[in-house]
């Protein structure tokens, strides 16, 4: 069983559209994250939730809205997609928000045309 | 102050060689230094991590060396194998800005181990 699974794996869409990426973890972890990896492979945190509460919210356009219906799920909704949003988005989880190892999903490659 | 500088950007070694990847940080509040390994099409996976109270940690063929006074740490891969070819990321985390932490990742090193 995949520990952190995210769907879809690939997402190709046009500018201006709204899209969502879903993430689920079956590790029983309390904390979940969204990271963005750009074309140069730079990894940057976007959001973190602990027990469904937002604890990290980096300087991300408010077109990006995370939602955590329960502590095993963290979804990312993106409104009015722009070309610069093209990247690989990784979901991750950790046992707690304090220096415990991150377990990453395999990423969603978003391409905005 | 929240940057983690990683070098080199890419590295090619022969099988059996010892690639070394270096990272430097500025924020002395960092107290957790993991390394992640990423294969193409996959998410990063934790390889090994160190805390600043020790100067070296080994796990199998992977060793972290840590120099607290210089604010530097490095990854050594002993007897490297073609299967080690991947992108390696250092990171730094710490309890700052409250009771939570966030990892700051280095820019990554693409390692190729030639047979």
Tab-separated table of C-alpha atoms in Angstrom:
chain	number	residue	atom	x	y	z
A	1	UNK	CA	0.000	0.000	0.000
A	2	UNK	CA	1.256	3.456	-0.914
A	3	UNK	CA	1.928	5.500	2.223
A	4	UNK	CA	1.311	8.948	0.733
A	5	UNK	CA	-0.718	8.929	-2.445
A	6	UNK	CA	-1.665	11.900	-4.546
A	7	UNK	CA	-3.863	12.217	-7.599
A	8	UNK	CA	-3.646	12.915	-10.396
A	9	UNK	CA	-0.055	12.117	-11.341
A	10	UNK	CA	-0.218	14.424	-14.352
A	11	UNK	CA	-2.416	17.450	-14.895
A	12	UNK	CA	-2.416	19.467	-18.102
A	13	UNK	CA	-4.724	22.446	-18.251
A	14	UNK	CA	-5.137	25.870	-19.766
A	15	UNK	CA	-4.536	29.237	-18.186
A	16	UNK	CA	-7.464	30.533	-16.212
A	17	UNK	CA	-8.835	27.134	-15.270
A	18	UNK	CA	-9.386	25.888	-11.709
A	19	UNK	CA	-7.958	22.524	-10.683
A	20	UNK	CA	-7.541	20.375	-7.576
A	21	UNK	CA	-4.932	17.890	-6.410
A	22	UNK	CA	-5.823	15.312	-3.784
A	23	UNK	CA	-3.571	13.704	-1.188
A	24	UNK	CA	-4.115	10.891	1.275
A	25	UNK	CA	-1.763	9.295	3.792
A	26	UNK	CA	-2.278	5.973	5.543
A	27	UNK	CA	0.605	6.333	7.998
A	28	UNK	CA	-1.478	7.711	10.853
A	29	UNK	CA	0.554	10.928	10.802
A	30	UNK	CA	-0.723	14.142	12.334
A	31	UNK	CA	0.965	16.599	9.986
A	32	UNK	CA	0.644	17.052	6.231
A	33	UNK	CA	2.331	19.405	3.789
A	34	UNK	CA	2.302	20.731	0.268
A	35	UNK	CA	5.645	21.410	-1.399
A	36	UNK	CA	6.293	22.897	-4.829
A	37	UNK	CA	9.268	21.746	-6.931
A	38	UNK	CA	10.116	24.038	-9.830
A	39	UNK	CA	11.872	23.241	-13.081
A	40	UNK	CA	15.257	23.661	-11.377
A	41	UNK	CA	14.219	21.060	-8.783
A	42	UNK	CA	14.064	23.635	-6.004
A	43	UNK	CA	11.728	22.394	-3.231
A	44	UNK	CA	9.728	24.985	-1.325
A	45	UNK	CA	7.103	24.498	1.331
A	46	UNK	CA	3.706	26.001	0.641
A	47	UNK	CA	1.426	24.865	3.459
A	48	UNK	CA	1.352	22.600	6.471
A	49	UNK	CA	-1.571	21.265	8.463
A	50	UNK	CA	-1.445	19.604	11.869
A	51	UNK	CA	-4.566	17.712	12.910
A	52	UNK	CA	-6.562	19.613	10.279
A	53	UNK	CA	-5.325	23.013	11.436
A	54	UNK	CA	-3.189	25.256	9.249
A	55	UNK	CA	0.197	25.795	10.900
A	56	UNK	CA	2.420	26.964	8.051
A	57	UNK	CA	1.265	29.265	5.292
A	58	UNK	CA	4.149	30.530	3.197
A	59	UNK	CA	3.941	33.494	0.863
A	60	UNK	CA	1.740	31.780	-1.671
A	61	UNK	CA	-0.800	33.546	-3.925
A	62	UNK	CA	-4.283	33.291	-2.472
A	63	UNK	CA	-5.298	31.477	-5.658
A	64	UNK	CA	-3.923	28.440	-3.838
A	65	UNK	CA	-6.224	27.105	-1.146
A	66	UNK	CA	-5.485	23.981	0.865
A	67	UNK	CA	-8.229	22.022	2.581
A	68	UNK	CA	-7.890	19.263	5.152
A	69	UNK	CA	-11.182	17.434	5.716
A	70	UNK	CA	-9.479	15.087	8.191
A	71	UNK	CA	-5.916	14.462	9.279
A	72	UNK	CA	-5.392	11.774	6.631
A	73	UNK	CA	-6.278	14.046	3.724
A	74	UNK	CA	-4.929	17.326	2.421
A	75	UNK	CA	-6.153	18.694	-0.874
A	76	UNK	CA	-4.897	21.658	-2.870
A	77	UNK	CA	-7.205	23.762	-4.984
A	78	UNK	CA	-5.786	26.252	-7.450
A	79	UNK	CA	-7.915	28.983	-9.005
A	80	UNK	CA	-7.216	30.936	-12.191
A	81	UNK	CA	-4.139	28.922	-13.141
A	82	UNK	CA	-1.160	30.810	-14.563
A	83	UNK	CA	1.777	29.661	-16.670
A	84	UNK	CA	4.091	30.134	-13.668
A	85	UNK	CA	2.122	27.574	-11.679
A	86	UNK	CA	3.608	24.820	-13.836
A	87	UNK	CA	5.666	22.652	-11.481
A	88	UNK	CA	5.610	19.365	-9.616
A	89	UNK	CA	3.547	19.540	-6.441
A	90	UNK	CA	4.420	17.120	-3.663
A	91	UNK	CA	2.277	16.154	-0.745
A	92	UNK	CA	4.086	14.942	2.360
A	93	UNK	CA	3.276	13.836	5.873
A	94	UNK	CA	5.135	13.503	9.166
A	95	UNK	CA	4.347	12.026	12.548
A	96	UNK	CA	4.349	15.473	14.120
A	97	UNK	CA	5.341	19.004	13.106
A	98	UNK	CA	8.601	18.951	15.058
A	99	UNK	CA	11.563	17.604	13.080
A	100	UNK	CA	10.099	14.197	12.322
A	101	UNK	CA	10.913	12.713	8.910
A	102	UNK	CA	8.820	13.769	5.937
A	103	UNK	CA	7.236	11.060	3.812
A	104	UNK	CA	6.598	12.372	0.319
A	105	UNK	CA	4.124	11.265	-2.301
A	106	UNK	CA	5.291	10.783	-5.880
A	107	UNK	CA	4.163	14.198	-7.009
A	108	UNK	CA	1.669	15.736	-9.407
A	109	UNK	CA	3.192	17.296	-12.497
A	110	UNK	CA	1.066	20.327	-13.355
A	111	UNK	CA	1.474	21.858	-16.800
A	112	UNK	CA	-0.385	25.061	-17.581
A	113	UNK	CA	-0.590	25.954	-21.277
B	1	UNK	CA	19.120	33.799	7.062
B	2	UNK	CA	16.810	30.974	6.144
B	3	UNK	CA	18.792	29.813	3.122
B	4	UNK	CA	20.636	26.542	2.823
B	5	UNK	CA	23.393	26.648	0.220
B	6	UNK	CA	24.262	23.340	-1.440
B	7	UNK	CA	27.138	22.434	-3.741
B	8	UNK	CA	27.999	21.133	-6.222
B	9	UNK	CA	24.997	21.389	-8.502
B	10	UNK	CA	26.009	18.170	-10.249
B	11	UNK	CA	28.595	15.477	-9.694
B	12	UNK	CA	29.888	12.555	-11.730
B	13	UNK	CA	31.915	9.791	-10.091
B	14	UNK	CA	33.067	6.333	-11.041
B	15	UNK	CA	31.654	3.280	-9.339
B	16	UNK	CA	33.399	2.812	-5.996
B	17	UNK	CA	34.217	6.515	-5.679
B	18	UNK	CA	33.236	8.704	-2.727
B	19	UNK	CA	31.053	11.616	-3.789
B	20	UNK	CA	30.854	14.451	-1.285
B	21	UNK	CA	28.028	16.976	-1.217
B	22	UNK	CA	28.312	20.091	0.914
B	23	UNK	CA	25.754	22.352	2.544
B	24	UNK	CA	26.011	25.566	4.536
B	25	UNK	CA	23.440	27.391	6.599
B	26	UNK	CA	23.232	30.724	8.401
B	27	UNK	CA	20.411	30.464	10.930
B	28	UNK	CA	21.766	29.152	14.239
B	29	UNK	CA	18.212	28.241	15.267
B	30	UNK	CA	18.393	25.237	12.939
B	31	UNK	CA	18.820	22.039	14.931
B	32	UNK	CA	17.874	19.254	12.535
B	33	UNK	CA	19.740	18.458	9.331
B	34	UNK	CA	18.341	15.688	7.094
B	35	UNK	CA	19.396	14.513	3.664
B	36	UNK	CA	16.842	13.370	1.116
B	37	UNK	CA	17.346	11.258	-2.007
B	38	UNK	CA	15.106	11.693	-5.023
B	39	UNK	CA	14.879	9.401	-8.047
B	40	UNK	CA	13.266	10.603	-11.302
B	41	UNK	CA	9.480	10.565	-11.108
B	42	UNK	CA	9.475	9.924	-7.373
B	43	UNK	CA	9.183	12.030	-4.266
B	44	UNK	CA	12.215	12.712	-2.049
B	45	UNK	CA	12.902	10.047	0.567
B	46	UNK	CA	14.763	10.525	3.829
B	47	UNK	CA	18.258	9.078	3.684
B	48	UNK	CA	19.908	10.105	6.939
B	49	UNK	CA	19.643	12.959	9.441
B	50	UNK	CA	21.843	14.522	12.118
B	51	UNK	CA	21.416	16.868	15.043
B	52	UNK	CA	24.111	19.409	16.062
B	53	UNK	CA	25.135	17.588	19.228
B	54	UNK	CA	27.177	15.079	17.184
B	55	UNK	CA	29.847	15.672	14.551
B	56	UNK	CA	29.303	12.546	12.472
B	57	UNK	CA	26.623	9.971	11.793
B	58	UNK	CA	26.879	6.821	9.657
B	59	UNK	CA	24.127	4.682	8.219
B	60	UNK	CA	25.402	1.977	5.916
B	61	UNK	CA	27.415	3.611	3.126
B	62	UNK	CA	26.110	7.101	3.927
B	63	UNK	CA	27.855	9.449	6.364
B	64	UNK	CA	26.967	12.959	7.477
B	65	UNK	CA	29.753	15.161	8.789
B	66	UNK	CA	28.662	18.187	10.775
B	67	UNK	CA	30.716	21.272	11.681
B	68	UNK	CA	28.672	23.423	14.039
B	69	UNK	CA	31.168	26.288	14.306
B	70	UNK	CA	31.426	26.602	10.528
B	71	UNK	CA	27.687	26.023	10.079
B	72	UNK	CA	28.380	23.399	7.458
B	73	UNK	CA	27.444	19.770	6.927
B	74	UNK	CA	28.196	17.277	4.213
B	75	UNK	CA	27.104	13.913	2.857
B	76	UNK	CA	29.659	11.260	1.914
B	77	UNK	CA	28.655	8.141	-0.018
B	78	UNK	CA	31.171	5.349	0.431
B	79	UNK	CA	31.710	2.773	-2.344
B	80	UNK	CA	29.173	4.520	-4.574
B	81	UNK	CA	27.088	2.383	-6.929
B	82	UNK	CA	25.198	3.196	-10.143
B	83	UNK	CA	21.983	2.704	-8.156
B	84	UNK	CA	22.970	5.734	-6.052
B	85	UNK	CA	22.492	7.961	-9.102
B	86	UNK	CA	19.804	10.418	-7.990
B	87	UNK	CA	19.289	13.986	-6.837
B	88	UNK	CA	20.322	14.640	-3.258
B	89	UNK	CA	18.903	17.423	-1.130
B	90	UNK	CA	20.188	18.674	2.167
B	91	UNK	CA	17.758	20.457	4.444
B	92	UNK	CA	17.701	22.300	7.721
B	93	UNK	CA	14.918	22.659	10.228
B	94	UNK	CA	14.400	24.022	13.642
B	95	UNK	CA	11.974	25.233	16.193
B	96	UNK	CA	11.619	28.862	15.314
B	97	UNK	CA	8.630	31.072	14.764
B	98	UNK	CA	6.667	29.163	17.383
B	99	UNK	CA	6.213	25.494	18.180
B	100	UNK	CA	6.371	24.269	14.622
B	101	UNK	CA	9.215	23.773	12.250
B	102	UNK	CA	9.588	23.854	8.540
B	103	UNK	CA	12.370	22.338	6.515
B	104	UNK	CA	14.404	24.619	4.296
B	105	UNK	CA	15.822	22.605	1.417
B	106	UNK	CA	19.081	23.117	-0.426
B	107	UNK	CA	19.055	23.453	-4.194
B	108	UNK	CA	19.891	19.811	-4.876
B	109	UNK	CA	22.854	17.898	-6.329
B	110	UNK	CA	22.406	15.620	-9.311
B	111	UNK	CA	24.735	12.651	-8.789
B	112	UNK	CA	25.667	10.262	-11.570
B	113	UNK	CA	27.682	7.171	-10.688
B	114	UNK	CA	29.223	5.643	-13.781
B	115	UNK	CA	29.706	1.856	-13.995
